[in-house]
């Protein structure tokens, strides 16, 4: 279209002579689906120079959109059949300049038409109005300078375009593509021939922002250099011969591939090489948006990565990553790994090479694990361990065997393994969870564990020794263990605990004897209890001495509501440090943050419940009156009592 209009103008200008003015009007011109209406060619000449204009009353696009009052002006025009130039040219919309062309020249040589323009100045605010007409929903603002060279003839078209912008802002209709104050230097070459449209170019991005959903790039913090070579072949799509993306602090990437826009799966093939990718830049600039909603969406990170990724029809076929001293620390304190190094090899449908990873330290929740080295096979959605995994845990260790993972890329993912615990001090374990220091150790072989979907389940009972008794955990299930709101359910029982050992840990008062704890239907949210039915009681077959100190009596009475202590010889109580008891009992049903309390049975007067039933002389009886107690308040009172501070239940 531009070539035909230029020839019309050249022919018209060839009539020019000194000091005259002329206008040529054309009703309409049809060009490849475009219709130009009310077209006027204007030329004015005096003894010194000629000026010209082409005005379009209306321009009808193939899709029906209409542009009105579009015009091309040239203040100083010289033209012949084979050569011409324009000084001081402008493209105007509704009388306002969109594009200024200080110098534009064209000529015919060796059978080719050539066009050259230097330092075109594009007013993007005005150009945005034209863009909005051609492409509704798009917006454009800022400044842009262009240099242009074009060659047409001999069966090919070549275009060389240079762009400079110190503040380009662009967005499409749904804001899935946008730039903000982008600082850009670009050089683009296009060649159209029988094979297709060849595109080559390079660009420097040194400031501002670019967004291609879901990735936001900050080029002020991480400047980038781009080079590419591609061939557009119409329906056959775009063949990417070579692409180089260099972004210091993020990484160097090179790629080849094939894309067919509009196809069900546009990305037909891609080979991506990664060199010297650096964290945290790589995470912040490229990875974080794709990890939203996963356990990896809030990380502080360090380290370097190299590797290769192969995709076919949009799906990964092979991945090789070489990790160098990665540190990944979850900001929500759910997990952390330090010094992660090694090589990860994954394939979709072939026998993979062995992967080997090592790390210097690992945290899961409040549990610190030591370094380890692990070999495994990764294929499709499956992982199979080649070696056991042993990690230090406090002063003991945990050993994991028979690790298998299936369908990791699907909601039906499953994971299973066997684990055993080498003796770990309860004092260290309890301190990690903010509990008082308990004596003894915990050890043993854990039942099989299975992770399916977002659920971790223990397939059997967990048994361990604690405080001279036995700990039993049944039906342990954890939903979203690495999520922001993990949830767990289990039943827990402690049989024949030695109260002398237990009360020696707390500054609560000394008690001798045995105690059972049954905790049924325990529900945890973010590892805090939200529901359970608990019962503490003296075993019926306990034949050990049963004594309770006066301090323990007073503290238990406070838990039950404060000061409800009766004795047969109350006047003599102050002379005794401890008393015999027949049984101790306490119950709590927790619902909606409230604990419904009870004891071994109702009090003699029918008011309240018995917490301690005495035996011998002086005979004591501790009665509780608090029926409903805030769980948080009860915990606070128990903490105060265990630390020797006075407290009362509310």
Coordinates of C-alpha atoms in Angstrom, one line a residue:
X1 CA 0.0 0.0 0.0
X2 CA 2.7 2.5 1.0
X3 CA 4.6 1.7 -2.3
X4 CA 1.6 2.5 -4.5
X5 CA 0.8 5.7 -2.6
X6 CA 4.4 6.8 -3.0
X7 CA 4.3 6.2 -6.8
X8 CA 1.1 8.2 -7.0
X9 CA 2.8 11.1 -5.1
X10 CA 6.0 10.9 -7.2
X11 CA 4.0 11.1 -10.4
X12 CA 2.0 14.0 -9.1
X13 CA 5.1 15.8 -7.9
X14 CA 6.6 15.3 -11.4
X15 CA 4.1 17.9 -12.6
X16 CA 5.5 20.6 -10.3
X17 CA 7.0 23.8 -11.5
X18 CA 7.9 27.1 -9.9
X19 CA 5.2 29.0 -7.9
X20 CA 2.1 27.0 -8.2
X21 CA -0.4 25.0 -6.1
X22 CA -2.5 21.9 -7.1
X23 CA -4.8 19.3 -5.5
X24 CA -5.7 15.9 -6.8
X25 CA -8.8 14.2 -5.2
X26 CA -9.5 10.5 -5.4
X27 CA -12.9 9.1 -4.2
X28 CA -11.6 5.8 -2.8
X29 CA -8.7 3.4 -3.1
X30 CA -8.9 -0.4 -2.3
X31 CA -5.7 -2.0 -1.2
X32 CA -5.7 -5.6 0.2
X33 CA -8.9 -5.3 2.2
X34 CA -8.3 -1.7 3.2
X35 CA -10.5 1.1 1.8
X36 CA -9.2 4.6 1.7
X37 CA -11.9 7.2 1.2
X38 CA -11.8 10.9 0.4
X39 CA -8.1 10.8 -0.5
X40 CA -6.5 14.1 -1.5
X41 CA -3.0 14.8 -2.8
X42 CA -1.9 18.4 -2.3
X43 CA 1.3 20.1 -3.6
X44 CA 2.4 23.7 -3.3
X45 CA 5.6 25.1 -4.9
X46 CA 7.4 28.4 -5.1
X47 CA 10.8 29.4 -6.5
X48 CA 12.6 27.9 -3.5
X49 CA 10.9 24.7 -2.4
X50 CA 7.8 22.5 -2.7
X51 CA 5.5 21.2 0.2
X52 CA 3.1 18.3 -0.1
X53 CA 0.4 16.4 1.8
X54 CA -1.7 13.3 1.5
X55 CA -5.0 13.4 3.4
X56 CA -7.3 10.5 4.1
X57 CA -10.8 11.4 5.2
X58 CA -11.5 7.9 6.4
X59 CA -9.5 4.7 6.5
X60 CA -11.5 1.5 6.8
X61 CA -9.6 -1.5 8.2
X62 CA -10.4 -5.0 7.0
X63 CA -12.2 -5.8 10.3
X64 CA -14.5 -2.7 10.0
X65 CA -12.7 -0.2 12.3
X66 CA -12.6 3.3 10.9
X67 CA -9.8 5.9 11.3
X68 CA -10.7 9.5 10.4
X69 CA -8.6 12.6 9.5
X70 CA -5.3 10.8 9.0
X71 CA -2.7 12.9 7.0
X72 CA 0.9 12.8 5.8
X73 CA 2.7 16.2 5.5
X74 CA 6.1 17.2 4.1
X75 CA 7.4 20.8 4.5
X76 CA 10.2 20.4 2.0
X77 CA 9.6 17.8 -0.8
X78 CA 11.7 17.0 -3.8
X79 CA 10.7 14.1 -6.0
X80 CA 11.2 12.6 -9.4
X81 CA 10.3 9.3 -10.9
X82 CA 13.5 7.6 -9.5
X83 CA 14.4 9.6 -6.4
X84 CA 12.9 11.8 -3.7
X85 CA 13.3 13.1 -0.2
X86 CA 11.3 14.8 2.4
X87 CA 12.6 17.2 5.1
X88 CA 10.3 18.0 8.0
X89 CA 7.7 15.3 7.5
X90 CA 4.8 14.5 9.9
X91 CA 2.0 11.9 10.3
X92 CA -1.0 13.6 11.9
X93 CA -4.3 12.4 13.4
X94 CA -7.1 14.9 13.6
X95 CA -4.6 17.7 13.0
X96 CA -2.2 16.6 15.8
X97 CA 1.3 15.2 15.0
X98 CA 1.9 11.5 15.8
X99 CA 5.2 10.9 14.0
X100 CA 7.8 13.5 13.1
X101 CA 10.3 12.5 10.3
X102 CA 13.2 15.0 10.2
X103 CA 14.6 13.3 7.0
X104 CA 13.2 10.7 4.7
X105 CA 14.7 9.7 1.4
X106 CA 13.8 7.1 -1.3
X107 CA 15.4 6.1 -4.6
X108 CA 15.5 3.3 -7.1
X109 CA 18.8 1.5 -7.7
X110 CA 19.7 -1.9 -9.3
X111 CA 16.0 -2.7 -9.7
X112 CA 15.3 -2.1 -6.0
X113 CA 13.4 0.6 -4.2
X114 CA 15.2 1.9 -1.1
X115 CA 13.8 3.9 1.8
X116 CA 15.8 5.6 4.6
X117 CA 14.6 7.6 7.5
X118 CA 16.7 8.9 10.4
X119 CA 15.6 9.7 14.0
X120 CA 11.9 9.4 13.6
X121 CA 10.2 10.9 16.7
X122 CA 7.0 9.1 17.7
X123 CA 4.6 10.8 20.1
X124 CA 3.3 7.8 21.9
X125 CA 0.5 9.6 23.7
X126 CA -1.0 10.5 20.3
X127 CA 0.0 7.2 18.7
X128 CA -1.9 5.6 21.5
X129 CA -5.1 7.1 20.1
X130 CA -4.4 5.6 16.7
X131 CA -3.5 2.2 18.3
X132 CA -6.8 2.3 20.3
X133 CA -8.6 2.7 17.0
X134 CA -6.7 -0.2 15.3
X135 CA -6.6 -2.4 18.4
X136 CA -9.3 -1.5 21.0
X137 CA -8.2 -2.0 24.6
X138 CA -4.5 -1.3 23.9
X139 CA -2.8 1.8 25.5
X140 CA 0.5 3.5 24.7
X141 CA 2.4 6.3 26.3
X142 CA 5.9 7.7 26.6
X143 CA 8.6 8.6 24.1
X144 CA 10.1 6.6 21.2
X145 CA 12.7 7.4 18.6
X146 CA 13.1 5.2 15.5
X147 CA 15.6 4.8 12.6
X148 CA 14.3 3.1 9.5
X149 CA 15.8 1.5 6.3
X150 CA 13.8 -0.5 3.8
X151 CA 14.5 -2.2 0.5
X152 CA 11.8 -3.6 -1.8
X153 CA 12.3 -5.5 -5.0
X154 CA 13.7 -8.6 -6.6
X155 CA 11.2 -10.8 -4.9
X156 CA 12.2 -9.8 -1.3
X157 CA 11.5 -7.1 1.2
X158 CA 14.1 -6.0 3.8
X159 CA 13.6 -3.8 6.8
X160 CA 16.1 -2.5 9.4
X161 CA 14.5 -0.8 12.4
X162 CA 16.2 0.9 15.3
X163 CA 14.3 1.9 18.5
X164 CA 15.3 4.0 21.4
X165 CA 12.9 4.7 24.3
X166 CA 13.5 6.2 27.8
X167 CA 10.0 5.6 29.1
X168 CA 7.8 3.3 27.1
X169 CA 4.5 2.3 28.7
X170 CA 2.3 -0.2 26.8
X171 CA -0.6 -2.5 27.8
X172 CA -3.0 -4.8 26.0
X173 CA -6.8 -5.2 26.6
X174 CA -6.6 -7.7 29.5
X175 CA -3.3 -6.4 30.9
X176 CA -1.6 -9.7 30.4
X177 CA 1.2 -7.8 28.5
X178 CA 2.4 -4.4 29.8
X179 CA 5.4 -2.2 30.2
X180 CA 6.0 0.7 32.5
X181 CA 8.6 3.4 31.8
X182 CA 10.7 0.9 29.9
X183 CA 14.2 2.0 28.9
X184 CA 14.9 0.2 25.6
X185 CA 17.6 0.2 22.9
X186 CA 16.7 -2.3 20.1
X187 CA 17.9 -3.2 16.6
X188 CA 15.5 -5.3 14.4
X189 CA 16.1 -6.7 10.9
X190 CA 13.3 -8.3 8.9
X191 CA 13.7 -10.0 5.5
X192 CA 10.7 -11.3 3.5
X193 CA 11.4 -13.9 0.8
X194 CA 10.0 -17.2 -0.6
X195 CA 10.9 -19.1 2.6
X196 CA 9.1 -16.7 4.9
X197 CA 9.8 -13.7 7.2
X198 CA 13.3 -13.8 8.8
X199 CA 13.6 -11.9 12.0
X200 CA 16.9 -11.0 13.7
X201 CA 17.5 -8.6 16.4
X202 CA 19.0 -7.6 19.7
X203 CA 17.9 -5.3 22.5
X204 CA 19.2 -3.7 25.7
X205 CA 16.7 -3.3 28.6
X206 CA 18.2 -1.1 31.3
X207 CA 15.3 0.4 33.2
X208 CA 11.6 0.2 33.9
X209 CA 9.3 -2.8 34.1
X210 CA 7.8 -5.4 31.7
X211 CA 5.0 -7.8 32.5
X212 CA 4.1 -10.9 30.5
X213 CA 1.6 -12.8 32.7
X214 CA 2.5 -14.1 35.2
X215 CA 6.2 -12.8 35.1
X216 CA 7.1 -9.2 36.2
X217 CA 10.6 -8.1 35.2
X218 CA 12.4 -5.2 36.9
X219 CA 15.1 -4.1 34.5
X220 CA 16.3 -1.3 36.8
X221 CA 17.4 -3.9 39.3
X222 CA 18.4 -6.6 36.7
X223 CA 19.3 -5.1 33.2
X224 CA 19.0 -7.6 30.4
X225 CA 20.5 -8.2 26.9
X226 CA 18.5 -10.1 24.2
X227 CA 19.6 -11.6 20.9
X228 CA 17.4 -13.7 18.6
X229 CA 17.1 -15.3 15.1
X230 CA 13.8 -16.6 14.0
X231 CA 11.8 -17.6 10.8
X232 CA 8.1 -16.9 10.5
X233 CA 6.4 -19.3 8.0
X234 CA 2.8 -18.4 8.3
X235 CA 0.6 -21.4 9.2
X236 CA 3.7 -23.4 9.9
X237 CA 4.5 -21.1 12.8
X238 CA 7.6 -19.5 14.2
X239 CA 10.9 -21.4 14.1
X240 CA 13.3 -20.0 16.8
X241 CA 16.8 -20.7 15.4
X242 CA 18.6 -19.1 18.3
X243 CA 17.8 -17.0 21.4
X244 CA 20.2 -15.6 23.9
X245 CA 19.0 -13.9 27.1
X246 CA 21.7 -12.5 29.4
X247 CA 20.6 -11.0 32.7
X248 CA 23.4 -10.6 35.3
X249 CA 22.2 -11.6 38.7
X250 CA 19.5 -13.8 37.2
X251 CA 21.2 -16.0 34.6
X252 CA 22.2 -16.6 31.0
X253 CA 19.7 -18.6 28.9
X254 CA 19.9 -19.9 25.4
X255 CA 17.1 -21.6 23.5
X256 CA 15.8 -23.1 20.2
X257 CA 12.3 -24.0 19.5
X258 CA 9.1 -24.0 17.4
X259 CA 5.9 -22.2 18.1
X260 CA 2.5 -22.4 16.2
X261 CA 0.3 -19.6 17.5
X262 CA -3.4 -20.5 17.7
X263 CA -2.8 -24.2 17.8
X264 CA -4.2 -26.3 20.7
X265 CA -0.6 -26.6 22.0
X266 CA 1.3 -23.6 20.5
X267 CA 4.7 -24.6 22.0
X268 CA 5.7 -27.6 19.8
X269 CA 9.4 -27.8 20.9
X270 CA 11.9 -26.0 23.1
X271 CA 15.4 -26.7 24.1
X272 CA 16.5 -24.4 26.9
X273 CA 20.0 -24.1 28.3
X274 CA 20.7 -22.5 31.7
X275 CA 24.1 -21.1 32.6
X276 CA 25.1 -19.4 35.9
X277 CA 21.5 -18.8 37.1
X278 CA 21.7 -17.0 40.4
X279 CA 19.4 -16.9 43.4
X280 CA 17.7 -14.8 44.6
X281 CA 17.5 -13.0 41.2
X282 CA 16.3 -16.1 39.4
X283 CA 13.6 -16.7 42.0
X284 CA 12.4 -13.1 42.2
X285 CA 12.4 -12.4 38.4
X286 CA 11.2 -15.7 36.9
X287 CA 10.3 -18.5 39.3
X288 CA 8.2 -16.9 42.1
X289 CA 5.0 -16.3 40.0
X290 CA 4.9 -19.9 38.8
X291 CA 5.2 -21.1 42.4
X292 CA 2.2 -19.2 43.8
X293 CA 0.0 -21.4 46.0
X294 CA 2.8 -24.0 46.5
X295 CA 5.0 -24.5 49.5
X296 CA 7.8 -22.7 47.5
X297 CA 5.9 -19.5 47.1
X298 CA 7.7 -17.5 49.9
X299 CA 11.4 -18.1 49.9
X300 CA 14.6 -16.4 50.8
X301 CA 17.2 -18.0 48.5
X302 CA 20.9 -18.1 47.6
X303 CA 23.0 -20.3 45.2
X304 CA 23.6 -21.1 41.6
X305 CA 22.0 -23.4 39.0
X306 CA 23.1 -24.7 35.6
X307 CA 21.2 -27.1 33.4
X308 CA 19.1 -28.1 30.4
X309 CA 15.4 -28.4 29.8
X310 CA 13.7 -30.1 26.8
X311 CA 10.0 -29.7 26.0
X312 CA 7.9 -31.2 23.3
X313 CA 4.2 -30.2 22.6
X314 CA 4.2 -28.1 25.7
X315 CA 5.3 -30.9 28.0
X316 CA 8.7 -31.4 29.6
X317 CA 10.6 -34.5 28.3
X318 CA 14.0 -34.2 30.1
X319 CA 15.5 -31.9 32.8
X320 CA 19.0 -31.8 34.1
X321 CA 19.9 -29.3 36.8
X322 CA 23.2 -28.9 38.5
X323 CA 22.8 -27.2 41.9
X324 CA 25.6 -25.3 43.7
X325 CA 25.2 -24.4 47.3
X326 CA 21.5 -23.6 47.3
X327 CA 20.0 -22.1 50.5
X328 CA 16.2 -22.1 50.6
X329 CA 14.5 -20.6 53.6
X330 CA 10.7 -20.4 53.9
X331 CA 9.6 -17.0 55.2
X332 CA 6.7 -18.7 57.1
X333 CA 9.3 -20.9 58.9
X334 CA 7.8 -24.1 57.6
X335 CA 11.0 -25.5 56.2
X336 CA 14.6 -24.6 55.2
X337 CA 17.5 -26.4 53.4
X338 CA 21.1 -25.2 53.4
X339 CA 24.0 -26.1 51.2
X340 CA 21.9 -28.1 48.7
X341 CA 24.2 -29.3 45.9
X342 CA 24.4 -32.1 43.3
X343 CA 22.8 -33.1 40.0
X344 CA 19.1 -33.7 39.4
X345 CA 18.2 -35.7 36.3
X346 CA 14.6 -36.3 35.2
X347 CA 13.1 -37.9 32.1
X348 CA 9.5 -38.4 31.0
X349 CA 9.5 -41.8 29.4
X350 CA 13.0 -43.4 29.4
X351 CA 15.4 -44.9 31.9
X352 CA 16.9 -41.9 33.7
X353 CA 20.5 -41.6 34.9
X354 CA 20.9 -41.5 38.7
X355 CA 20.4 -38.3 40.5
X356 CA 22.5 -37.4 43.6
X357 CA 21.8 -34.5 46.0
X358 CA 23.5 -33.5 49.2
X359 CA 22.8 -30.9 51.8
X360 CA 24.4 -29.5 54.9
X361 CA 21.3 -28.9 57.0
X362 CA 17.5 -29.2 56.8
X363 CA 14.6 -27.9 58.9
X364 CA 11.0 -29.2 58.8
X365 CA 8.9 -27.0 61.1
X366 CA 10.9 -26.9 64.4
X367 CA 12.8 -30.1 63.7
X368 CA 16.5 -29.6 62.7
X369 CA 18.1 -32.3 60.6
X370 CA 21.7 -32.7 59.7
X371 CA 23.5 -33.1 56.4
X372 CA 23.1 -36.1 54.1
X373 CA 23.7 -37.5 50.7
X374 CA 21.0 -39.2 48.7
X375 CA 20.9 -41.1 45.3
X376 CA 17.6 -41.7 43.5
X377 CA 15.9 -42.2 40.1
X378 CA 13.4 -39.6 38.8
X379 CA 11.1 -40.6 35.9
X380 CA 7.8 -39.0 34.9
X381 CA 5.9 -38.5 38.2
X382 CA 7.9 -41.1 40.1
X383 CA 10.9 -41.1 42.4
X384 CA 12.6 -44.3 43.7
X385 CA 15.4 -44.2 46.2
X386 CA 18.7 -46.0 45.4
X387 CA 20.2 -45.5 48.9
X388 CA 18.8 -45.1 52.4
X389 CA 18.8 -41.6 53.8
X390 CA 20.2 -41.0 57.3
X391 CA 20.1 -37.5 58.9
X392 CA 21.2 -36.4 62.3
X393 CA 18.3 -35.2 64.6
X394 CA 19.5 -33.4 67.7
X395 CA 21.8 -35.9 69.5
X396 CA 20.2 -38.9 67.6
X397 CA 19.3 -39.6 64.0
X398 CA 16.5 -40.6 61.7
X399 CA 16.9 -43.2 59.0
X400 CA 14.5 -43.4 56.0
X401 CA 14.3 -46.4 53.8
X402 CA 12.2 -47.7 50.9
X403 CA 11.3 -44.2 49.8
X404 CA 8.9 -44.1 46.8
X405 CA 6.9 -41.3 45.3
X406 CA 4.2 -41.8 42.6
X407 CA 2.3 -39.4 40.3
X408 CA 4.0 -36.3 41.9
X409 CA 2.6 -34.0 39.1
X410 CA -1.1 -34.9 39.8
X411 CA -3.6 -34.4 42.6
X412 CA -3.4 -38.2 43.3
X413 CA 0.3 -38.0 44.2
X414 CA 1.4 -40.6 46.7
X415 CA 4.6 -41.0 48.8
X416 CA 5.6 -43.7 51.1
X417 CA 8.7 -44.8 53.2
X418 CA 9.9 -46.6 56.3
X419 CA 11.6 -44.7 59.1
X420 CA 13.4 -45.5 62.3
X421 CA 14.5 -43.2 65.0
X422 CA 17.9 -43.6 66.8
X423 CA 17.7 -42.4 70.5
X424 CA 16.9 -38.7 70.7
X425 CA 16.9 -36.8 74.1
X426 CA 13.4 -35.7 75.0
X427 CA 14.9 -32.6 76.6
X428 CA 16.1 -31.4 73.2
X429 CA 13.0 -32.4 71.4
X430 CA 10.7 -30.7 74.0
X431 CA 12.8 -27.5 74.0
X432 CA 12.4 -27.2 70.2
X433 CA 8.6 -27.1 70.6
X434 CA 8.8 -24.6 73.5
X435 CA 8.0 -27.2 76.2
X436 CA 9.6 -27.8 79.5
X437 CA 12.7 -30.0 79.5
X438 CA 11.6 -33.7 79.9
X439 CA 14.1 -36.4 80.9
X440 CA 14.8 -39.6 78.9
X441 CA 15.0 -40.5 75.3
X442 CA 12.7 -41.5 72.4
X443 CA 13.7 -44.2 69.9
X444 CA 12.2 -47.0 67.8
X445 CA 11.0 -48.0 64.3
X446 CA 8.1 -45.9 62.9
X447 CA 5.3 -47.6 61.0
X448 CA 5.0 -46.9 57.3
X449 CA 4.2 -43.4 56.2
X450 CA 2.1 -42.5 53.2
X451 CA 1.6 -39.1 51.5
X452 CA -1.3 -39.0 49.2
X453 CA -2.6 -35.7 47.6
X454 CA -2.1 -33.2 50.4
X455 CA -2.5 -35.8 53.2
X456 CA 0.2 -37.5 55.2
X457 CA -0.9 -40.6 57.0
X458 CA 0.8 -43.0 59.4
X459 CA -0.2 -46.6 58.6
X460 CA -0.1 -48.0 62.1
X461 CA 0.6 -47.1 65.7
X462 CA 3.5 -45.1 67.0
X463 CA 4.8 -46.5 70.3
X464 CA 7.6 -45.0 72.5
X465 CA 8.7 -45.0 76.2
X466 CA 8.3 -41.7 78.2
X467 CA 8.3 -40.9 81.9
X468 CA 8.5 -44.6 82.9
X469 CA 5.3 -45.3 80.9
X470 CA 4.3 -45.9 77.3
X471 CA 3.3 -43.4 74.7
X472 CA 0.8 -44.6 72.0
X473 CA -0.3 -42.6 68.9
X474 CA -3.0 -43.9 66.6
X475 CA -4.7 -42.7 63.4
X476 CA -2.3 -39.9 62.8
X477 CA -3.3 -37.9 59.7
X478 CA -1.8 -34.5 58.6
X479 CA -3.4 -32.4 55.9
X480 CA -1.2 -29.9 54.0
X481 CA 1.8 -30.5 56.3
X482 CA 3.8 -27.8 54.4
X483 CA 0.8 -25.5 53.8
X484 CA 0.1 -22.2 55.5
X485 CA -2.6 -23.8 57.7
X486 CA -1.6 -27.5 58.3
X487 CA -4.2 -29.6 60.0
X488 CA -3.8 -32.9 61.9
X489 CA -5.9 -35.4 63.7
X490 CA -4.9 -38.3 66.0
X491 CA -5.7 -40.3 69.1
X492 CA -3.0 -40.2 71.9
X493 CA -2.6 -42.3 75.0
X494 CA 0.0 -42.3 77.8
X495 CA -0.1 -45.4 80.1
X496 CA 1.2 -45.6 83.6
X497 CA 3.2 -42.4 83.6
X498 CA 5.5 -42.0 86.6
X499 CA 4.2 -38.8 88.2
X500 CA 7.4 -38.3 90.2
X501 CA 9.3 -38.0 87.0
X502 CA 6.7 -35.9 85.4
X503 CA 6.3 -33.4 88.2
X504 CA 10.0 -33.1 88.6
X505 CA 10.1 -31.3 85.3
X506 CA 7.6 -28.6 86.4
X507 CA 7.6 -26.2 89.4
X508 CA 4.1 -27.4 90.2
X509 CA 4.5 -29.5 93.3
X510 CA 5.5 -33.1 93.8
X511 CA 3.2 -36.1 93.2
X512 CA 4.0 -39.8 93.5
X513 CA 2.0 -42.5 91.7
X514 CA 1.0 -43.5 88.2
X515 CA -1.2 -41.7 85.8
X516 CA -3.0 -42.5 82.5
X517 CA -3.8 -39.9 79.8
X518 CA -6.4 -40.6 77.1
X519 CA -6.6 -37.9 74.4
X520 CA -9.3 -38.9 71.8
X521 CA -10.2 -37.0 68.7
X522 CA -7.3 -34.5 68.9
X523 CA -7.6 -32.0 66.1
X524 CA -4.8 -29.5 65.5
X525 CA -4.7 -26.5 63.2
X526 CA -1.4 -24.8 62.6
X527 CA -0.2 -27.3 65.3
X528 CA -2.5 -25.8 67.9
X529 CA -5.3 -27.9 69.5
X530 CA -8.8 -26.9 68.4
X531 CA -10.8 -30.0 69.6
X532 CA -10.3 -33.1 71.7
X533 CA -11.7 -35.2 74.5
X534 CA -9.1 -35.6 77.3
X535 CA -9.1 -37.7 80.5
X536 CA -6.4 -37.9 83.1
X537 CA -6.9 -40.6 85.8
X538 CA -5.1 -42.9 88.3
X539 CA -5.0 -46.5 86.9
X540 CA -7.1 -48.9 88.9
X541 CA -4.2 -51.4 89.2
X542 CA -1.6 -48.9 90.5
X543 CA 0.0 -50.3 93.6
X544 CA 2.8 -47.7 93.9
X545 CA 2.8 -45.2 96.8
X546 CA 0.5 -42.3 96.2
X547 CA 1.5 -39.0 97.8
X548 CA 0.8 -35.4 96.9
X549 CA 2.5 -32.3 98.2
X550 CA 0.6 -29.5 99.8
X551 CA 1.8 -27.2 97.0
X552 CA 0.5 -29.6 94.3
X553 CA -2.8 -29.7 96.2
X554 CA -3.1 -25.9 96.2
X555 CA -2.2 -25.6 92.5
X556 CA -4.7 -28.3 91.5
X557 CA -7.4 -26.5 93.4
X558 CA -6.6 -23.3 91.5
X559 CA -6.9 -25.2 88.2
X560 CA -10.4 -26.3 89.3
X561 CA -11.6 -22.9 90.2
X562 CA -9.6 -21.8 93.2
X563 CA -9.3 -22.8 96.9
X564 CA -11.8 -25.6 97.1
X565 CA -9.9 -27.9 99.5
X566 CA -11.6 -29.9 102.3
X567 CA -9.9 -32.0 105.0
X568 CA -11.1 -34.1 107.9
X569 CA -8.5 -32.4 110.1
X570 CA -8.2 -29.1 108.4
X571 CA -6.4 -27.5 111.4
X572 CA -3.6 -30.0 111.1
X573 CA -3.0 -29.5 107.3
X574 CA -0.5 -26.8 107.8
X575 CA 1.8 -29.3 109.7
X576 CA 1.9 -31.7 106.7
X577 CA 4.1 -31.4 103.6
X578 CA 2.3 -34.2 101.7
X579 CA -0.8 -36.3 101.8
X580 CA -2.0 -39.7 100.7
X581 CA -4.6 -39.9 97.9
X582 CA -6.8 -42.6 96.5
X583 CA -7.1 -41.3 93.0
X584 CA -6.6 -38.2 90.8
X585 CA -8.8 -37.4 87.8
X586 CA -9.5 -34.5 85.4
X587 CA -11.3 -34.3 82.1
X588 CA -11.7 -31.7 79.4
X589 CA -13.8 -31.6 76.3
X590 CA -12.5 -28.9 74.0
X591 CA -14.9 -27.3 71.5
X592 CA -14.8 -23.8 69.9
X593 CA -12.0 -22.7 72.2
X594 CA -13.8 -23.7 75.5
X595 CA -12.9 -26.6 77.8
X596 CA -15.8 -28.3 79.5
X597 CA -14.2 -29.6 82.7
X598 CA -14.8 -32.5 85.0
X599 CA -13.1 -34.8 87.5
X600 CA -13.2 -38.4 89.0
X601 CA -16.9 -37.8 90.0
X602 CA -19.3 -35.3 91.6
X603 CA -18.5 -33.6 94.9
X604 CA -20.4 -34.8 98.0
X605 CA -22.5 -31.7 98.2
X606 CA -23.4 -32.0 94.5
X607 CA -21.7 -28.8 93.7
X608 CA -18.6 -29.2 91.5
X609 CA -16.4 -32.3 90.8
X610 CA -13.6 -34.1 92.6
X611 CA -10.1 -33.6 91.3
X612 CA -8.2 -35.4 94.1
X613 CA -9.8 -37.9 96.3
X614 CA -7.9 -38.3 99.6
X615 CA -6.9 -41.3 101.6
X616 CA -5.7 -41.6 105.2
X617 CA -5.3 -38.8 107.7
X618 CA -5.5 -36.0 107.3
X619 CA -7.8 -36.8 104.5
X620 CA -8.0 -34.2 101.7
X621 CA -10.4 -33.6 98.9
X622 CA -9.8 -31.2 96.1
X623 CA -13.1 -30.0 94.4
X624 CA -13.3 -28.0 91.2
X625 CA -16.2 -25.6 90.4
X626 CA -15.1 -24.2 87.0
X627 CA -17.3 -25.9 84.5
X628 CA -16.4 -24.0 81.3
X629 CA -13.0 -22.5 80.9
X630 CA -11.3 -20.7 78.0
X631 CA -8.6 -23.0 76.6
X632 CA -6.2 -20.1 76.1
X633 CA -6.8 -18.9 79.6
X634 CA -6.3 -22.5 81.0
X635 CA -3.0 -22.8 79.2
X636 CA -1.9 -19.5 80.6
X637 CA -2.8 -20.6 84.1
X638 CA -1.0 -23.9 83.8
X639 CA 2.2 -22.1 82.5
X640 CA 2.1 -19.7 85.4
X641 CA 1.6 -22.5 87.9
X642 CA 4.5 -24.6 86.4
X643 CA 6.8 -21.6 86.8
X644 CA 5.8 -21.0 90.4
X645 CA 3.6 -18.0 89.8
X646 CA 0.1 -17.7 91.4
X647 CA -2.8 -18.1 89.0
X648 CA -6.5 -18.7 88.9
X649 CA -8.7 -20.1 86.1
X650 CA -11.2 -17.8 84.5

